[in-house]
Amino acid sequence: MTESIKKKEFENQRYDSHTDYDNLLRIVNENSLPTITLTSLVLGILIGISTALLPSVSFKQILLYVILLCTFHFLEYYTTAKYSFDKVNTDSFLIFNGFEYLLAHTIAITESLIEIIFFPKFKLGHAYISIIGFLIVLFGQYLRSMAMVTAGESFSHIIAQSKKNNHKLITHGIYGFARHPSYAGFFYWALGTQLLLCNPLSFVIFYFMLHKFFSRRIRYEECKLVEFFGDEYVKYKKTTPTRIPFV
């Protein structure tokens, strides 16, 4: 009986070692060191240049926008690598996050440049809006990063199609405040950047784009979560809001 148990334990350990090796091999293959290094370098250079130029520019908000944007993308990779190592890859920076994402930021920067040229008084005369926007960005970044830290191995940038052994329903910490804190965090982060820039047009565009995206994504993801966790998730959903308006 004892020998049988030892044999089973040995087989389980051997299976775990093979699984760990396969995961490590996948992580190495999906994480090109030159790509990671170059991406981090470019983000750091942009942050450094923007910070250096801040004292000499009248409309500082656009440089703050670049700093916050680069910091966001760096933290996406860093936090994933530290707390959800088995899922990290070069795409974890989320820089190439779809055509709509790149288009939205292009529109935001374009609107800022046009308005600072043709309506400088409007851009420079509402500092309090920019301050509020900056604080909202920090709040959104906190929500997003804390969601990733709290969820740990259960966090993923991609919606899971099947339940894995390490997939747990997280309801404590920041997940007791919002049932999708990473989504809520990005929602407020993105809208905060447009208040920071005093971009009325982009603010409206961002709101409707984000609302449409997260409404669909949350609806689909929650169907999978009910499938994975059953009544446990149904009860959690009833008691914990998304913190995203009308979602």
mmCIF file of C-alpha atoms in Angstrom:
data_model
loop_
_atom_site.group_PDB
_atom_site.id
_atom_site.type_symbol
_atom_site.label_atom_id
_atom_site.label_comp_id
_atom_site.label_asym_id
_atom_site.label_seq_id
_atom_site.Cartn_x
_atom_site.Cartn_y
_atom_site.Cartn_z
ATOM 1 C CA MET A 1 0.000 0.000 0.000
ATOM 2 C CA THR A 2 2.822 2.368 0.930
ATOM 3 C CA GLU A 3 4.736 1.528 -2.249
ATOM 4 C CA SER A 4 1.607 2.213 -4.316
ATOM 5 C CA ILE A 5 1.193 5.646 -2.731
ATOM 6 C CA LYS A 6 4.866 6.487 -3.273
ATOM 7 C CA LYS A 7 4.639 5.385 -6.895
ATOM 8 C CA LYS A 8 1.578 7.598 -7.449
ATOM 9 C CA GLU A 9 3.305 10.573 -5.796
ATOM 10 C CA PHE A 10 6.369 10.028 -7.993
ATOM 11 C CA GLU A 11 4.204 9.943 -11.134
ATOM 12 C CA ASN A 12 2.430 13.146 -10.063
ATOM 13 C CA GLN A 13 5.762 14.871 -9.413
ATOM 14 C CA ARG A 14 7.053 13.706 -12.783
ATOM 15 C CA TYR A 15 3.891 15.035 -14.454
ATOM 16 C CA ASP A 16 4.223 18.358 -12.627
ATOM 17 C CA SER A 17 7.873 18.651 -13.653
ATOM 18 C CA HIS A 18 6.963 18.023 -17.294
ATOM 19 C CA THR A 19 4.125 20.558 -17.038
ATOM 20 C CA ASP A 20 6.411 23.147 -15.428
ATOM 21 C CA TYR A 21 9.040 22.548 -18.101
ATOM 22 C CA ASP A 22 6.462 22.909 -20.890
ATOM 23 C CA ASN A 23 5.165 26.145 -19.345
ATOM 24 C CA LEU A 24 8.689 27.493 -18.951
ATOM 25 C CA LEU A 25 9.518 26.585 -22.547
ATOM 26 C CA ARG A 26 6.358 28.334 -23.775
ATOM 27 C CA ILE A 27 7.153 31.438 -21.720
ATOM 28 C CA VAL A 28 10.692 31.594 -23.119
ATOM 29 C CA ASN A 29 9.449 31.148 -26.694
ATOM 30 C CA GLU A 30 6.758 33.825 -26.323
ATOM 31 C CA ASN A 31 9.016 36.367 -24.609
ATOM 32 C CA SER A 32 11.635 37.614 -27.012
ATOM 33 C CA LEU A 33 14.259 39.327 -24.861
ATOM 34 C CA PRO A 34 15.248 41.770 -27.650
ATOM 35 C CA THR A 35 11.571 42.762 -28.088
ATOM 36 C CA ILE A 36 11.015 43.213 -24.352
ATOM 37 C CA THR A 37 14.245 45.183 -23.957
ATOM 38 C CA LEU A 38 13.582 47.431 -26.948
ATOM 39 C CA THR A 39 9.958 48.073 -25.936
ATOM 40 C CA SER A 40 10.957 48.971 -22.371
ATOM 41 C CA LEU A 41 13.768 51.187 -23.692
ATOM 42 C CA VAL A 42 11.441 53.112 -26.025
ATOM 43 C CA LEU A 43 8.851 53.580 -23.264
ATOM 44 C CA GLY A 44 11.577 54.790 -20.900
ATOM 45 C CA ILE A 45 12.998 57.208 -23.476
ATOM 46 C CA LEU A 46 9.545 58.684 -24.152
ATOM 47 C CA ILE A 47 8.940 59.117 -20.421
ATOM 48 C CA GLY A 48 12.378 60.718 -19.979
ATOM 49 C CA ILE A 49 12.052 63.136 -22.900
ATOM 50 C CA SER A 50 8.516 64.148 -21.893
ATOM 51 C CA THR A 51 9.596 64.737 -18.287
ATOM 52 C CA ALA A 52 12.587 66.823 -19.403
ATOM 53 C CA LEU A 53 10.404 69.000 -21.651
ATOM 54 C CA LEU A 54 7.693 69.644 -19.044
ATOM 55 C CA PRO A 55 9.192 72.889 -17.627
ATOM 56 C CA SER A 56 9.588 74.476 -21.074
ATOM 57 C CA VAL A 57 6.106 73.759 -22.499
ATOM 58 C CA SER A 58 3.003 75.832 -21.771
ATOM 59 C CA PHE A 59 0.511 73.030 -22.487
ATOM 60 C CA LYS A 60 2.047 70.437 -20.182
ATOM 61 C CA GLN A 61 -0.957 68.136 -20.338
ATOM 62 C CA ILE A 62 0.032 66.489 -23.610
ATOM 63 C CA LEU A 63 3.430 65.539 -22.168
ATOM 64 C CA LEU A 64 1.760 64.205 -19.025
ATOM 65 C CA TYR A 65 -0.487 62.185 -21.321
ATOM 66 C CA VAL A 66 2.560 60.592 -22.973
ATOM 67 C CA ILE A 67 4.114 59.849 -19.560
ATOM 68 C CA LEU A 68 0.916 58.266 -18.233
ATOM 69 C CA LEU A 69 0.364 56.282 -21.427
ATOM 70 C CA CYS A 70 3.903 54.860 -21.426
ATOM 71 C CA THR A 71 3.682 54.092 -17.702
ATOM 72 C CA PHE A 72 0.406 52.236 -18.247
ATOM 73 C CA HIS A 73 1.876 49.998 -20.946
ATOM 74 C CA PHE A 74 5.016 49.300 -18.927
ATOM 75 C CA LEU A 75 2.965 48.345 -15.860
ATOM 76 C CA GLU A 76 0.811 45.996 -17.939
ATOM 77 C CA TYR A 77 3.832 43.878 -18.795
ATOM 78 C CA TYR A 78 5.614 44.259 -15.457
ATOM 79 C CA THR A 79 2.591 43.334 -13.347
ATOM 80 C CA THR A 80 1.728 40.374 -15.562
ATOM 81 C CA ALA A 81 5.326 39.139 -15.430
ATOM 82 C CA LYS A 82 5.484 39.420 -11.641
ATOM 83 C CA TYR A 83 2.052 38.141 -10.609
ATOM 84 C CA SER A 84 0.867 35.993 -13.537
ATOM 85 C CA PHE A 85 4.150 34.680 -14.912
ATOM 86 C CA ASP A 86 2.648 31.699 -16.744
ATOM 87 C CA LYS A 87 0.586 34.020 -18.981
ATOM 88 C CA VAL A 88 3.144 36.724 -19.787
ATOM 89 C CA ASN A 89 4.307 37.293 -23.360
ATOM 90 C CA THR A 90 5.476 40.206 -25.480
ATOM 91 C CA ASP A 91 1.844 41.143 -26.191
ATOM 92 C CA SER A 92 1.346 41.810 -22.461
ATOM 93 C CA PHE A 93 2.518 45.393 -23.019
ATOM 94 C CA LEU A 94 -0.861 45.863 -24.809
ATOM 95 C CA ILE A 95 0.696 48.462 -27.106
ATOM 96 C CA PHE A 96 -0.701 46.921 -30.290
ATOM 97 C CA ASN A 97 -4.138 46.482 -28.792
ATOM 98 C CA GLY A 98 -6.199 46.598 -31.972
ATOM 99 C CA PHE A 99 -6.904 49.210 -34.643
ATOM 100 C CA GLU A 100 -9.598 50.958 -32.584
ATOM 101 C CA TYR A 101 -7.203 51.443 -29.672
ATOM 102 C CA LEU A 102 -4.526 53.068 -31.834
ATOM 103 C CA LEU A 103 -7.167 55.152 -33.623
ATOM 104 C CA ALA A 104 -8.575 56.445 -30.332
ATOM 105 C CA HIS A 105 -5.191 57.697 -29.123
ATOM 106 C CA THR A 106 -4.460 59.211 -32.541
ATOM 107 C CA ILE A 107 -7.758 61.114 -32.408
ATOM 108 C CA ALA A 108 -6.993 62.308 -28.868
ATOM 109 C CA ILE A 109 -3.543 63.655 -29.743
ATOM 110 C CA THR A 110 -4.831 65.208 -32.987
ATOM 111 C CA GLU A 111 -7.660 66.992 -31.181
ATOM 112 C CA SER A 112 -5.238 68.330 -28.566
ATOM 113 C CA LEU A 113 -2.840 69.712 -31.161
ATOM 114 C CA ILE A 114 -5.604 71.321 -33.238
ATOM 115 C CA GLU A 115 -7.264 72.929 -30.230
ATOM 116 C CA ILE A 116 -4.008 74.212 -28.705
ATOM 117 C CA ILE A 117 -3.230 75.916 -32.048
ATOM 118 C CA PHE A 118 -6.683 77.372 -32.763
ATOM 119 C CA PHE A 119 -8.221 77.603 -29.267
ATOM 120 C CA PRO A 120 -5.289 78.156 -26.867
ATOM 121 C CA LYS A 121 -7.401 80.028 -24.300
ATOM 122 C CA PHE A 122 -9.772 77.074 -24.038
ATOM 123 C CA LYS A 123 -6.911 74.613 -23.552
ATOM 124 C CA LEU A 124 -4.977 76.712 -21.058
ATOM 125 C CA GLY A 125 -7.939 78.208 -19.211
ATOM 126 C CA HIS A 126 -9.356 75.086 -17.566
ATOM 127 C CA ALA A 127 -6.552 73.839 -15.348
ATOM 128 C CA TYR A 128 -9.007 72.512 -12.763
ATOM 129 C CA ILE A 129 -10.453 70.091 -15.351
ATOM 130 C CA SER A 130 -6.965 68.817 -16.104
ATOM 131 C CA ILE A 131 -6.257 68.327 -12.394
ATOM 132 C CA ILE A 132 -9.486 66.365 -11.946
ATOM 133 C CA GLY A 133 -8.613 64.291 -15.006
ATOM 134 C CA PHE A 134 -5.119 63.594 -13.661
ATOM 135 C CA LEU A 135 -6.544 62.363 -10.349
ATOM 136 C CA ILE A 136 -9.032 60.135 -12.189
ATOM 137 C CA VAL A 137 -6.172 58.663 -14.235
ATOM 138 C CA LEU A 138 -4.287 57.812 -11.032
ATOM 139 C CA PHE A 139 -7.425 56.247 -9.561
ATOM 140 C CA GLY A 140 -7.978 54.198 -12.712
ATOM 141 C CA GLN A 141 -4.351 53.036 -12.778
ATOM 142 C CA TYR A 142 -4.613 52.000 -9.127
ATOM 143 C CA LEU A 143 -7.771 49.979 -9.797
ATOM 144 C CA ARG A 144 -6.228 48.313 -12.833
ATOM 145 C CA SER A 145 -2.910 47.413 -11.231
ATOM 146 C CA MET A 146 -4.439 46.261 -7.943
ATOM 147 C CA ALA A 147 -6.856 44.028 -9.863
ATOM 148 C CA MET A 148 -3.926 42.326 -11.579
ATOM 149 C CA VAL A 149 -1.962 41.986 -8.335
ATOM 150 C CA THR A 150 -4.925 40.650 -6.342
ATOM 151 C CA ALA A 151 -6.004 38.128 -8.981
ATOM 152 C CA GLY A 152 -2.448 36.881 -9.452
ATOM 153 C CA GLU A 153 -2.369 33.684 -11.504
ATOM 154 C CA SER A 154 -6.114 33.955 -12.156
ATOM 155 C CA PHE A 155 -5.661 37.192 -14.114
ATOM 156 C CA SER A 156 -5.418 37.092 -17.885
ATOM 157 C CA HIS A 157 -5.644 39.633 -20.697
ATOM 158 C CA ILE A 158 -7.521 36.984 -22.688
ATOM 159 C CA ILE A 159 -10.902 35.593 -21.627
ATOM 160 C CA ALA A 160 -10.506 31.967 -20.565
ATOM 161 C CA GLN A 161 -12.464 29.448 -22.612
ATOM 162 C CA SER A 162 -11.992 26.623 -20.108
ATOM 163 C CA LYS A 163 -11.372 26.485 -16.369
ATOM 164 C CA LYS A 164 -7.817 25.615 -15.363
ATOM 165 C CA ASN A 165 -6.716 24.109 -12.051
ATOM 166 C CA ASN A 166 -5.298 27.412 -10.780
ATOM 167 C CA HIS A 167 -8.329 29.447 -11.889
ATOM 168 C CA LYS A 168 -10.040 30.787 -8.770
ATOM 169 C CA LEU A 169 -12.955 33.157 -8.285
ATOM 170 C CA ILE A 170 -11.446 36.228 -6.649
ATOM 171 C CA THR A 171 -13.890 38.151 -4.449
ATOM 172 C CA HIS A 172 -11.636 39.729 -1.828
ATOM 173 C CA GLY A 173 -9.658 42.966 -1.822
ATOM 174 C CA ILE A 174 -10.354 45.251 -4.765
ATOM 175 C CA TYR A 175 -12.737 42.600 -6.156
ATOM 176 C CA GLY A 176 -15.004 43.287 -3.207
ATOM 177 C CA PHE A 177 -15.313 46.855 -4.481
ATOM 178 C CA ALA A 178 -15.880 46.011 -8.163
ATOM 179 C CA ARG A 179 -16.425 42.665 -9.832
ATOM 180 C CA HIS A 180 -14.356 43.720 -12.856
ATOM 181 C CA PRO A 181 -11.859 46.188 -11.335
ATOM 182 C CA SER A 182 -9.358 45.873 -14.194
ATOM 183 C CA TYR A 183 -12.052 46.935 -16.685
ATOM 184 C CA ALA A 184 -13.338 49.692 -14.412
ATOM 185 C CA GLY A 185 -9.766 50.852 -13.903
ATOM 186 C CA PHE A 186 -9.069 51.161 -17.612
ATOM 187 C CA PHE A 187 -12.470 52.798 -18.192
ATOM 188 C CA TYR A 188 -11.689 55.607 -15.726
ATOM 189 C CA TRP A 189 -8.031 55.782 -16.749
ATOM 190 C CA ALA A 190 -8.937 56.376 -20.402
ATOM 191 C CA LEU A 191 -11.655 58.945 -19.657
ATOM 192 C CA GLY A 192 -9.357 60.669 -17.180
ATOM 193 C CA THR A 193 -6.725 61.172 -19.885
ATOM 194 C CA GLN A 194 -9.243 63.062 -22.005
ATOM 195 C CA LEU A 195 -10.203 65.308 -19.107
ATOM 196 C CA LEU A 196 -6.491 65.873 -18.517
ATOM 197 C CA LEU A 197 -6.149 67.001 -22.143
ATOM 198 C CA CYS A 198 -9.407 69.005 -22.022
ATOM 199 C CA ASN A 199 -10.595 67.075 -25.085
ATOM 200 C CA PRO A 200 -14.418 67.363 -25.181
ATOM 201 C CA LEU A 201 -14.797 65.525 -28.504
ATOM 202 C CA SER A 202 -12.429 62.680 -27.610
ATOM 203 C CA PHE A 203 -14.023 62.341 -24.165
ATOM 204 C CA VAL A 204 -17.396 61.606 -25.772
ATOM 205 C CA ILE A 205 -15.837 59.259 -28.349
ATOM 206 C CA PHE A 206 -13.868 57.409 -25.659
ATOM 207 C CA TYR A 207 -16.948 57.033 -23.458
ATOM 208 C CA PHE A 208 -19.112 55.430 -26.126
ATOM 209 C CA MET A 209 -16.305 53.244 -27.471
ATOM 210 C CA LEU A 210 -15.398 52.004 -23.989
ATOM 211 C CA HIS A 211 -19.015 51.497 -22.961
ATOM 212 C CA LYS A 212 -19.747 49.449 -26.073
ATOM 213 C CA PHE A 213 -16.567 47.378 -25.718
ATOM 214 C CA PHE A 214 -16.910 46.584 -22.019
ATOM 215 C CA SER A 215 -20.658 45.913 -22.231
ATOM 216 C CA ARG A 216 -20.030 43.188 -24.794
ATOM 217 C CA ARG A 217 -16.888 41.823 -23.152
ATOM 218 C CA ILE A 218 -18.365 41.656 -19.646
ATOM 219 C CA ARG A 219 -21.563 40.024 -20.919
ATOM 220 C CA TYR A 220 -19.566 37.303 -22.668
ATOM 221 C CA GLU A 221 -17.033 36.851 -19.873
ATOM 222 C CA GLU A 222 -19.717 36.518 -17.230
ATOM 223 C CA CYS A 223 -21.377 33.733 -19.215
ATOM 224 C CA LYS A 224 -18.070 31.855 -18.997
ATOM 225 C CA LEU A 225 -17.665 32.669 -15.295
ATOM 226 C CA VAL A 226 -21.138 31.310 -14.514
ATOM 227 C CA GLU A 227 -20.161 28.206 -16.477
ATOM 228 C CA PHE A 228 -16.964 27.861 -14.410
ATOM 229 C CA PHE A 229 -18.214 28.792 -10.935
ATOM 230 C CA GLY A 230 -22.003 28.378 -11.077
ATOM 231 C CA ASP A 231 -24.066 29.828 -8.218
ATOM 232 C CA GLU A 232 -20.946 31.141 -6.510
ATOM 233 C CA TYR A 233 -20.474 33.679 -9.306
ATOM 234 C CA VAL A 234 -24.208 34.415 -9.585
ATOM 235 C CA LYS A 235 -24.265 35.428 -5.899
ATOM 236 C CA TYR A 236 -21.092 37.483 -6.302
ATOM 237 C CA LYS A 237 -22.554 39.258 -9.338
ATOM 238 C CA LYS A 238 -25.697 40.226 -7.405
ATOM 239 C CA THR A 239 -23.778 41.799 -4.530
ATOM 240 C CA THR A 240 -20.869 43.463 -6.343
ATOM 241 C CA PRO A 241 -21.320 46.125 -9.067
ATOM 242 C CA THR A 242 -19.003 46.654 -12.037
ATOM 243 C CA ARG A 243 -18.457 50.331 -11.101
ATOM 244 C CA ILE A 244 -18.777 51.149 -14.808
ATOM 245 C CA PRO A 245 -21.862 53.359 -15.371
ATOM 246 C CA PHE A 246 -24.763 51.515 -17.033
ATOM 247 C CA VAL A 247 -22.820 48.267 -17.418
#
